[in-house]
Amino acid sequence: MRVRIRNGRVIDPARGVDEVRDLVIVDGRIDAFVGPDVMGDFDLDVDATGLVVTPGFVDLHCHLREPGFEDKETIATGSMAAAAGGFTTICCMPNTAPTLDRGVDIEFVQSAARRAGRARVLPLGSVTQGQLGRELSDMSEMAAAGAVGFSDDGHPVWDARLMRFALELSRRHGLPVVDHCEDPALAAGGVLNEGRVSDLLGLRGQPSSSEEVMVARDLNLARVTGGRLHLAHLSARGSVMLLRAARREGIAVTAEVTPHHLTLTEDWALGSMGGRAYDTRTKVAPPLRTEADRRALVEALAEGVIDVIATDHAPHRLIDKECTYDEAAFGISGFETALGSLMTLVASGELALIDMIRRLTVEPCKAFGLPYGTLAPGAVADVTVFDPETTWQVSSGRFFSKGKNTPLEGKSLRGTVRMTLVDGRVVYDAQADAQ
Ligand code: DOR
């Protein structure tokens, strides 16, 4: 099988490449002979004139809800939505029912993903059994089954002693422990950021310090254990300051930020939904914070203090959001708006295009030790082709995801995914798959 993607602007941050050229794929691998005007016969010949051609995006953090919550999302619908968003590899969190905490659970996700045949799905196992925070899961068994990391995401690992053991074990199996940094006592049932907007709405807020004290604890434990720590979805300026200092010190830590924390603030909660004075689609954990926090996150990303962009795609049913802010579920459906949201930062000059791509490709692969994220000759041919210019209006009814829960409904975004290939095979084609 020979594929040519012709005349696109090929951007491969792993090798510092940014130039118009043809990309040739032979039997699922990037061909060694990549250059302009490659000759020969092709089974598929794609004209990418005016389009950007990059390594497939890699998402270290999403929720696919299967097993247990198939009315919110399935592995098939989630991995299709990911492909439509330009993601070729996605790492899914274990907060399912049952929790992914044994080798067979990891194998279940892998085989369902193979059947779906869209984005490659790599599961994380839980840190504690049932994500209950009491006893460690059998990480070695899950590592042997192919888990790519461990997390109790949705909750922190609140017991510092267990977190210490988990980090110690991470040295043995070489896989990261991904923590959802939230001190439960400080978060105290808060439903959005503690500050002006929570005051205005009379809702209980979560202070930034609920994230920051957990980040501080985790960095300390990473220092003493030498374990592999990955900080999930950072939201607060204070967390960035702690992380910057830890990196200077040489602590083995990586960190991610979501498109929504990079582009939205607590003020978005004041939008209305269903006749109410607030928009429950903005309810997310950690909460959207202030403009000063948002700016600090963007700066940290530009500096490389935060190395990865991850979606935290968290699909929910309509009924989970058509209720009061207190009752609503935490989470934003993120796969299909990620590129469009991030391209608004590129358009405003806050983020360089090559850096956006770097944080969606080579850096997540480095953080989790994954063998993808580049278009180097011989590499696995995971490729994303997108149009950086066209604007479109978000209409969740057209999402492949079952999760229509986006605060961006009706908003205008820039940048559309045109084609996604995994192992040299087309898993999404905007023209053929449009709905
Ligand atoms: O908003 C969130 N939703 N944050 C999390 O950490 C969990 C996620 C979910 O599972 O819905």
Coordinates of N, CA and C in Angstrom, one line a residue, residues 149-366:
G149 N 0.3 3.9 31.8 CA 0.6 4.7 33.0 C -0.5 4.4 34.0
F150 N -0.5 5.1 35.1 CA -1.5 4.8 36.2 C -2.0 6.1 36.8
S151 N -3.3 6.1 37.0 CA -4.0 7.4 37.5 C -5.3 7.0 38.2
D152 N -5.6 7.8 39.2 CA -7.0 7.8 39.8 C -7.8 9.0 39.3
D153 N -7.5 9.4 38.1 CA -8.1 10.7 37.6 C -9.6 10.8 37.9
G154 N -10.0 12.0 38.1 CA -11.3 12.2 38.6 C -11.2 12.5 40.1
H155 N -10.2 11.8 40.7 CA -9.9 12.0 42.1 C -8.3 12.1 42.2
P156 N -7.9 12.7 43.2 CA -6.4 12.7 43.5 C -6.1 11.4 44.2
V157 N -4.8 11.0 44.3 CA -4.4 10.0 45.2 C -4.1 10.8 46.5
W158 N -5.1 10.8 47.3 CA -5.1 11.7 48.5 C -4.2 11.2 49.6
D159 N -4.0 9.9 49.7 CA -3.1 9.4 50.7 C -1.6 9.5 50.3
A160 N -0.9 10.3 51.0 CA 0.5 10.6 50.5 C 1.4 9.4 50.6
R161 N 1.1 8.5 51.5 CA 1.9 7.3 51.7 C 1.7 6.4 50.4
L162 N 0.4 6.3 50.0 CA 0.2 5.4 48.8 C 0.8 6.1 47.6
M163 N 0.7 7.4 47.5 CA 1.3 8.1 46.4 C 2.8 7.9 46.4
R164 N 3.4 7.9 47.5 CA 4.9 7.6 47.6 C 5.2 6.2 47.1
F165 N 4.4 5.2 47.5 CA 4.7 3.8 47.1 C 4.5 3.7 45.5
A166 N 3.4 4.4 45.1 CA 3.1 4.3 43.6 C 4.3 4.9 42.8
L167 N 4.8 6.0 43.3 CA 6.0 6.6 42.6 C 7.2 5.7 42.7
E168 N 7.4 5.1 43.8 CA 8.5 4.1 44.0 C 8.4 3.0 42.9
L169 N 7.1 2.5 42.8 CA 6.9 1.4 41.9 C 7.1 1.9 40.4
S170 N 6.8 3.2 40.2 CA 6.9 3.7 38.8 C 8.4 3.6 38.3
R171 N 9.3 3.5 39.2 CA 10.7 3.4 38.8 C 10.9 2.0 38.3
R172 N 10.2 1.0 38.9 CA 10.4 -0.4 38.5 C 9.8 -0.7 37.1
H173 N 8.6 -0.2 36.9 CA 8.0 -0.5 35.6 C 8.2 0.6 34.6
G174 N 8.7 1.7 35.0 CA 9.1 2.8 34.1 C 7.9 3.5 33.5
L175 N 6.8 3.4 34.2 CA 5.6 4.1 33.7 C 5.2 5.2 34.6
P176 N 4.6 6.3 34.1 CA 4.3 7.5 34.9 C 3.1 7.3 35.8
V177 N 3.1 8.0 36.9 CA 1.9 8.1 37.8 C 1.3 9.5 37.5
V178 N 0.1 9.5 37.0 CA -0.6 10.7 36.6 C -1.5 11.2 37.7
D179 N -1.2 12.3 38.3 CA -2.1 12.7 39.4 C -3.0 13.9 39.0
H180 N -4.3 13.7 39.5 CA -5.3 14.8 39.4 C -5.1 15.6 40.7
C181 N -4.5 16.7 40.6 CA -4.1 17.4 41.8 C -5.2 18.2 42.4
E182 N -5.8 17.7 43.5 CA -6.9 18.4 44.1 C -7.0 18.0 45.6
D183 N -6.7 18.9 46.5 CA -6.8 18.5 47.9 C -8.3 18.5 48.3
P184 N -8.8 17.3 48.6 CA -10.3 17.2 48.8 C -10.8 18.1 49.9
A185 N -10.0 18.3 51.0 CA -10.5 19.1 52.1 C -10.6 20.6 51.6
L186 N -9.6 21.0 50.9 CA -9.7 22.4 50.4 C -10.7 22.6 49.3
A187 N -10.8 21.7 48.4 CA -11.8 21.8 47.3 C -13.2 21.8 47.9
A188 N -13.4 21.0 49.0 CA -14.6 21.1 49.8 C -15.9 21.2 49.0
G189 N -16.1 20.4 48.0 CA -17.3 20.4 47.3 C -17.6 21.6 46.4
G190 N -16.5 22.4 46.2 CA -16.6 23.5 45.3 C -16.9 23.1 43.8
V191 N -17.7 23.9 43.1 CA -18.2 23.5 41.8 C -17.6 24.4 40.7
L192 N -16.9 25.5 41.1 CA -16.2 26.3 40.1 C -15.1 27.0 40.9
N193 N -14.4 27.9 40.2 CA -13.2 28.6 40.8 C -13.8 29.5 42.0
E194 N -13.0 29.5 43.1 CA -13.4 30.4 44.2 C -12.9 31.8 43.8
G195 N -13.8 32.7 43.8 CA -13.4 34.1 43.4 C -14.7 34.9 43.0
R196 N -14.4 35.8 42.2 CA -15.5 36.8 41.8 C -16.8 36.1 41.3
V197 N -16.6 35.2 40.4 CA -17.7 34.5 39.7 C -18.5 33.6 40.7
S198 N -17.8 32.9 41.5 CA -18.5 32.1 42.5 C -19.3 33.0 43.5
D199 N -18.7 34.1 43.8 CA -19.4 35.1 44.7 C -20.7 35.6 44.0
L200 N -20.5 36.0 42.8 CA -21.6 36.5 42.0 C -22.8 35.5 41.9
L201 N -22.4 34.3 41.7 CA -23.5 33.3 41.5 C -23.9 32.6 42.8
G202 N -23.2 32.9 43.9 CA -23.6 32.3 45.1 C -23.3 30.8 45.2
L203 N -22.3 30.4 44.4 CA -22.0 29.0 44.4 C -20.7 28.7 45.2
R204 N -20.5 27.5 45.7 CA -19.3 27.2 46.4 C -18.1 27.1 45.5
G205 N -17.0 27.7 45.8 CA -15.8 27.7 44.9 C -14.7 26.8 45.4
Q206 N -13.9 26.4 44.5 CA -12.7 25.6 44.8 C -11.5 26.6 44.7
P207 N -10.7 26.8 45.7 CA -9.6 27.8 45.6 C -8.5 27.1 44.8
S208 N -7.6 28.0 44.2 CA -6.5 27.5 43.5 C -5.6 26.7 44.4
S209 N -5.6 27.1 45.7 CA -4.7 26.4 46.6 C -5.0 24.9 46.7
S210 N -6.2 24.5 46.4 CA -6.6 23.1 46.4 C -5.8 22.3 45.4
E211 N -5.4 22.9 44.3 CA -4.6 22.3 43.3 C -3.1 22.4 43.8
E212 N -2.7 23.6 44.2 CA -1.3 24.0 44.4 C -0.7 23.1 45.6
V213 N -1.5 22.9 46.6 CA -0.9 22.1 47.7 C -0.6 20.7 47.3
M214 N -1.5 20.1 46.4 CA -1.3 18.8 45.9 C -0.1 18.7 44.9
V215 N 0.0 19.7 44.1 CA 1.2 19.8 43.2 C 2.5 19.8 44.1
A216 N 2.5 20.6 45.1 CA 3.7 20.8 46.0 C 4.0 19.4 46.6
R217 N 2.9 18.7 47.1 CA 3.1 17.4 47.7 C 3.7 16.4 46.7
D218 N 3.1 16.4 45.6 CA 3.6 15.4 44.5 C 5.0 15.7 44.1
L219 N 5.4 17.0 44.0 CA 6.7 17.3 43.5 C 7.7 16.8 44.6
N220 N 7.3 17.0 45.9 CA 8.2 16.6 47.0 C 8.4 15.1 46.9
L221 N 7.3 14.3 46.7 CA 7.4 12.9 46.7 C 8.1 12.4 45.5
A222 N 8.0 13.1 44.3 CA 8.8 12.8 43.2 C 10.3 13.0 43.4
R223 N 10.6 14.0 44.2 CA 12.0 14.3 44.6 C 12.6 13.1 45.4
V224 N 11.8 12.8 46.5 CA 12.4 11.8 47.4 C 12.4 10.4 46.8
T225 N 11.5 10.1 45.9 CA 11.4 8.7 45.4 C 12.2 8.5 44.1
G226 N 12.4 9.6 43.3 CA 13.0 9.5 42.0 C 12.0 8.9 41.0
G227 N 10.7 8.9 41.4 CA 9.7 8.2 40.5 C 9.3 9.1 39.4
R228 N 8.4 8.6 38.5 CA 8.0 9.3 37.3 C 6.6 10.0 37.5
L229 N 6.6 11.3 37.7 CA 5.4 12.0 38.0 C 4.9 12.7 36.7
H230 N 3.6 12.6 36.4 CA 3.0 13.4 35.4 C 1.8 14.1 36.0
L231 N 1.8 15.5 35.9 CA 0.7 16.3 36.5 C -0.4 16.5 35.5
A232 N -1.6 16.1 35.8 CA -2.7 16.2 34.9 C -3.3 17.6 34.9
H233 N -3.9 18.0 33.8 CA -4.7 19.2 33.6 C -4.4 20.4 34.6
L234 N -3.3 21.0 34.6 CA -3.0 22.1 35.5 C -3.8 23.3 35.1
S235 N -4.3 24.0 36.2 CA -5.2 25.2 36.0 C -4.7 26.5 36.6
A236 N -3.8 26.4 37.6 CA -3.5 27.6 38.4 C -2.1 28.1 38.2
R237 N -2.0 29.4 38.3 CA -0.7 30.1 38.2 C 0.3 29.6 39.3
G238 N -0.2 29.4 40.5 CA 0.7 28.9 41.5 C 1.3 27.5 41.2
S239 N 0.5 26.7 40.5 CA 1.0 25.4 40.2 C 2.2 25.5 39.2
V240 N 2.0 26.5 38.3 CA 3.1 26.7 37.3 C 4.4 27.1 38.0
M241 N 4.3 28.0 39.0 CA 5.5 28.5 39.7 C 6.2 27.3 40.4
L242 N 5.4 26.4 41.0 CA 6.0 25.3 41.7 C 6.7 24.4 40.7
L243 N 6.0 24.2 39.6 CA 6.6 23.3 38.5 C 7.9 23.8 37.9
R244 N 7.9 25.1 37.7 CA 9.1 25.8 37.2 C 10.3 25.6 38.1
A245 N 10.0 25.7 39.4 CA 11.1 25.6 40.4 C 11.6 24.1 40.4
A246 N 10.6 23.2 40.3 CA 11.0 21.7 40.3 C 11.8 21.3 39.1
R247 N 11.4 21.9 38.0 CA 12.1 21.5 36.8 C 13.6 22.1 36.8
R248 N 13.7 23.3 37.4 CA 15.1 23.8 37.5 C 15.9 22.9 38.4
E249 N 15.3 22.3 39.3 CA 16.0 21.4 40.3 C 16.3 20.1 39.6
G250 N 15.6 19.8 38.5 CA 15.9 18.5 37.8 C 15.0 17.3 38.3
I251 N 13.9 17.6 38.9 CA 12.9 16.6 39.3 C 12.3 16.0 38.0
A252 N 12.1 14.7 38.0 CA 11.6 14.0 36.8 C 10.1 14.2 36.8
V253 N 9.6 15.3 36.2 CA 8.2 15.6 36.2 C 7.8 16.1 34.8
T254 N 6.6 15.7 34.3 CA 6.1 16.3 33.1 C 4.7 16.7 33.5
A255 N 4.1 17.6 32.6 CA 2.8 18.2 33.0 C 2.0 18.5 31.7
E256 N 0.7 18.5 31.9 CA -0.2 18.8 30.8 C -1.2 20.0 31.1
V257 N -1.7 20.6 30.1 CA -2.7 21.6 30.2 C -3.7 21.3 29.1
T258 N -5.0 21.7 29.4 CA -6.1 21.4 28.4 C -6.3 22.6 27.5
P259 N -6.9 22.4 26.3 CA -7.3 23.5 25.5 C -8.2 24.5 26.2
H260 N -9.2 23.9 27.1 CA -10.1 24.8 27.7 C -9.4 25.7 28.8
H261 N -8.5 25.1 29.5 CA -7.8 26.0 30.5 C -6.9 27.0 29.8
L262 N -6.5 26.7 28.6 CA -5.6 27.7 27.8 C -6.4 28.8 27.2
T263 N -7.8 28.6 27.0 CA -8.5 29.6 26.2 C -9.7 30.2 27.0
L264 N -10.2 29.5 28.0 CA -11.4 30.0 28.7 C -11.1 30.4 30.1
T265 N -12.0 31.2 30.7 CA -11.8 31.6 32.1 C -13.2 31.4 32.8
E266 N -13.1 31.6 34.1 CA -14.3 31.5 35.0 C -15.5 32.3 34.5
D267 N -15.2 33.4 33.8 CA -16.3 34.3 33.3 C -17.2 33.6 32.4
W268 N -16.7 32.5 31.7 CA -17.6 31.7 30.8 C -18.7 31.1 31.6
A269 N -18.6 30.9 32.9 CA -19.7 30.2 33.7 C -20.9 31.2 33.7
L270 N -20.7 32.5 33.4 CA -21.8 33.4 33.5 C -22.7 33.4 32.3
G271 N -22.3 32.6 31.3 CA -23.2 32.4 30.1 C -24.4 31.7 30.6
S272 N -25.5 31.7 29.7 CA -26.7 31.0 30.2 C -26.9 29.7 29.5
M273 N -27.6 28.8 30.1 CA -28.0 27.6 29.5 C -29.3 27.2 30.1
G274 N -30.3 26.8 29.2 CA -31.6 26.3 29.7 C -32.3 27.4 30.5
G275 N -32.1 28.7 30.2 CA -32.9 29.7 30.9 C -32.3 30.1 32.2
R276 N -31.1 29.5 32.6 CA -30.5 29.8 33.9 C -29.4 30.9 33.7
A277 N -29.0 31.4 34.8 CA -28.0 32.5 34.8 C -26.6 32.0 34.7
Y278 N -26.4 30.7 34.4 CA -25.0 30.2 34.3 C -25.0 29.1 33.3
D279 N -23.9 28.7 32.8 CA -23.7 27.7 31.8 C -23.0 26.5 32.4
T280 N -23.8 25.4 32.7 CA -23.2 24.2 33.3 C -22.2 23.5 32.4
R281 N -22.2 23.9 31.1 CA -21.2 23.2 30.3 C -19.8 23.7 30.6
T282 N -19.7 24.7 31.4 CA -18.4 25.2 31.8 C -17.9 24.5 33.0
K283 N -18.7 23.7 33.6 CA -18.3 23.0 34.9 C -17.3 21.9 34.6
V284 N -16.1 22.0 35.1 CA -15.1 21.1 34.8 C -14.1 21.0 36.0
A285 N -13.4 19.9 36.1 CA -12.4 19.7 37.2 C -11.0 19.5 36.6
P286 N -10.1 20.3 36.9 CA -10.2 21.5 37.8 C -11.0 22.6 37.1
P287 N -11.5 23.6 37.9 CA -12.3 24.6 37.3 C -11.6 25.6 36.4
L288 N -12.3 26.2 35.5 CA -11.7 27.3 34.7 C -11.4 28.4 35.7
R289 N -10.3 29.1 35.5 CA -9.9 30.0 36.6 C -9.8 31.4 36.0
T290 N -8.9 32.3 36.4 CA -8.9 33.7 36.0 C -8.0 33.9 34.8
E291 N -8.1 35.1 34.3 CA -7.3 35.5 33.1 C -5.8 35.4 33.5
A292 N -5.5 35.8 34.7 CA -4.1 35.7 35.1 C -3.6 34.2 35.1
D293 N -4.4 33.3 35.6 CA -4.1 31.9 35.5 C -3.9 31.5 34.1
R294 N -4.9 31.8 33.2 CA -4.9 31.4 31.8 C -3.6 31.9 31.2
R295 N -3.2 33.1 31.4 CA -2.0 33.7 30.8 C -0.7 32.9 31.3
A296 N -0.7 32.6 32.6 CA 0.4 31.9 33.2 C 0.6 30.5 32.5
L297 N -0.6 29.9 32.2 CA -0.5 28.5 31.6 C 0.0 28.7 30.2
V298 N -0.5 29.7 29.4 CA 0.0 29.9 28.0 C 1.5 30.1 28.0
E299 N 2.0 31.0 29.0 CA 3.4 31.3 29.1 C 4.2 30.0 29.4
A300 N 3.7 29.2 30.3 CA 4.4 28.0 30.7 C 4.5 27.1 29.6
L301 N 3.5 27.1 28.7 CA 3.6 26.2 27.6 C 4.6 26.7 26.6
A302 N 4.6 28.0 26.4 CA 5.6 28.5 25.4 C 7.0 28.3 25.9
E303 N 7.2 28.4 27.2 CA 8.6 28.1 27.8 C 8.9 26.7 27.9
G304 N 8.0 25.8 27.8 CA 8.2 24.4 28.0 C 8.2 23.9 29.4
V305 N 7.8 24.8 30.3 CA 7.6 24.3 31.7 C 6.5 23.3 31.8
I306 N 5.4 23.7 31.1 CA 4.4 22.6 30.8 C 4.7 22.1 29.4
D307 N 4.8 20.8 29.3 CA 5.3 20.2 28.0 C 4.2 19.7 27.1
V308 N 3.0 19.4 27.6 CA 2.0 18.7 26.9 C 0.7 19.4 26.9
I309 N 0.0 19.3 25.7 CA -1.4 19.7 25.7 C -2.2 18.4 25.6
A310 N -3.2 18.2 26.5 CA -4.0 17.0 26.6 C -5.5 17.5 26.7
T311 N -6.4 16.8 26.1 CA -7.8 17.3 26.0 C -8.6 17.1 27.3
D312 N -8.3 16.1 28.0 CA -9.3 15.7 29.1 C -10.7 15.6 28.6
H313 N -10.8 15.1 27.4 CA -12.1 14.8 26.8 C -13.0 14.1 27.8
A314 N -14.1 14.7 28.2 CA -14.9 14.1 29.3 C -16.4 14.2 28.9
P315 N -16.8 13.2 28.1 CA -18.2 13.3 27.5 C -19.2 13.0 28.6
H316 N -20.4 13.7 28.6 CA -21.5 13.4 29.5 C -22.8 13.5 28.7
R317 N -23.9 12.9 29.3 CA -25.2 13.0 28.6 C -25.8 14.4 28.8
L318 N -26.7 14.7 28.0 CA -27.4 16.1 28.1 C -27.9 16.3 29.5
I319 N -28.5 15.2 30.0 CA -29.2 15.3 31.3 C -28.2 15.6 32.4
D320 N -26.9 15.2 32.2 CA -25.9 15.5 33.2 C -25.6 17.0 33.3
K321 N -26.0 17.7 32.3 CA -25.7 19.2 32.3 C -27.0 20.0 32.3
E322 N -28.1 19.4 32.0 CA -29.4 20.2 32.0 C -30.0 20.1 33.4
C323 N -29.3 20.8 34.3 CA -29.6 20.8 35.7 C -28.9 22.0 36.4
T324 N -29.0 22.0 37.7 CA -28.3 23.2 38.4 C -26.8 23.0 38.3
Y325 N -26.1 24.1 38.6 CA -24.6 24.0 38.5 C -24.1 23.0 39.6
D326 N -24.7 23.0 40.7 CA -24.3 22.1 41.8 C -24.5 20.7 41.3
E327 N -25.6 20.4 40.7 CA -25.9 19.0 40.3 C -25.1 18.5 39.1
A328 N -24.7 19.4 38.2 CA -24.1 19.1 36.9 C -22.8 18.3 37.1
A329 N -22.5 17.4 36.1 CA -21.3 16.6 36.1 C -20.1 17.5 35.7
F330 N -18.9 17.2 36.1 CA -17.7 17.9 35.7 C -17.3 17.3 34.4
G331 N -16.9 18.2 33.4 CA -16.3 17.7 32.2 C -16.8 18.4 31.0
I332 N -15.8 18.4 30.0 CA -16.1 19.1 28.7 C -15.7 18.1 27.6
S333 N -16.6 18.0 26.6 CA -16.3 17.1 25.5 C -15.2 17.8 24.6
G334 N -14.0 17.2 24.4 CA -13.0 18.1 23.9 C -12.3 17.7 22.6
F335 N -12.5 16.4 22.2 CA -11.7 16.0 21.0 C -11.9 16.9 19.8
E336 N -13.2 17.2 19.5 CA -13.6 17.8 18.2 C -13.4 19.3 18.2
T337 N -13.1 19.9 19.3 CA -12.9 21.4 19.3 C -11.4 21.7 19.7
A338 N -10.6 20.7 20.0 CA -9.2 21.0 20.5 C -8.4 21.8 19.4
L339 N -8.4 21.3 18.2 CA -7.6 22.0 17.2 C -8.1 23.5 17.0
G340 N -9.4 23.6 16.8 CA -10.0 24.9 16.6 C -9.8 25.8 17.7
S341 N -9.8 25.3 19.0 CA -9.6 26.2 20.1 C -8.1 26.7 20.1
L342 N -7.2 25.7 19.9 CA -5.8 26.0 20.0 C -5.4 27.0 18.9
M343 N -6.0 26.8 17.7 CA -5.7 27.7 16.6 C -6.1 29.1 16.9
T344 N -7.0 29.4 17.8 CA -7.3 30.8 18.2 C -6.1 31.4 18.9
L345 N -5.4 30.6 19.6 CA -4.2 31.1 20.3 C -3.1 31.3 19.3
V346 N -3.0 30.5 18.3 CA -2.0 30.7 17.2 C -2.4 32.0 16.5
A347 N -3.7 32.2 16.2 CA -4.1 33.4 15.4 C -3.8 34.7 16.3
S348 N -4.0 34.6 17.6 CA -3.8 35.8 18.4 C -2.3 36.0 18.7
G349 N -1.4 35.1 18.3 CA 0.0 35.3 18.5 C 0.5 34.8 19.8
E350 N -0.4 34.1 20.6 CA 0.0 33.7 21.9 C 0.8 32.4 21.9
L351 N 0.6 31.6 20.8 CA 1.2 30.3 20.7 C 1.7 30.1 19.2
A352 N 3.0 29.7 19.1 CA 3.5 29.5 17.7 C 2.9 28.2 17.2
L353 N 2.7 28.1 15.9 CA 2.1 26.9 15.3 C 2.9 25.7 15.5
I354 N 4.2 25.8 15.4 CA 5.1 24.7 15.5 C 5.1 24.2 17.0
D355 N 5.0 25.2 17.9 CA 4.9 24.8 19.4 C 3.6 24.1 19.7
M356 N 2.5 24.6 19.1 CA 1.2 23.9 19.3 C 1.4 22.4 18.9
I357 N 2.0 22.2 17.7 CA 2.1 20.9 17.2 C 3.1 20.0 18.0
R358 N 4.2 20.7 18.5 CA 5.1 20.0 19.3 C 4.4 19.4 20.6
R359 N 3.6 20.2 21.2 CA 2.9 19.9 22.4 C 1.8 18.9 22.2
L360 N 1.4 18.6 20.9 CA 0.4 17.6 20.6 C 1.0 16.4 20.0
T361 N 2.3 16.4 19.8 CA 2.9 15.2 19.1 C 4.1 14.7 19.9
V362 N 5.3 15.3 19.6 CA 6.5 14.7 20.1 C 6.6 14.7 21.7
E363 N 6.1 15.8 22.3 CA 6.2 15.9 23.7 C 5.4 14.9 24.5
P364 N 4.1 14.8 24.1 CA 3.3 13.7 24.8 C 4.0 12.3 24.7
C365 N 4.6 12.1 23.5 CA 5.2 10.8 23.3 C 6.4 10.6 24.2
K366 N 7.2 11.7 24.4 CA 8.3 11.6 25.3 C 7.9 11.4 26.7

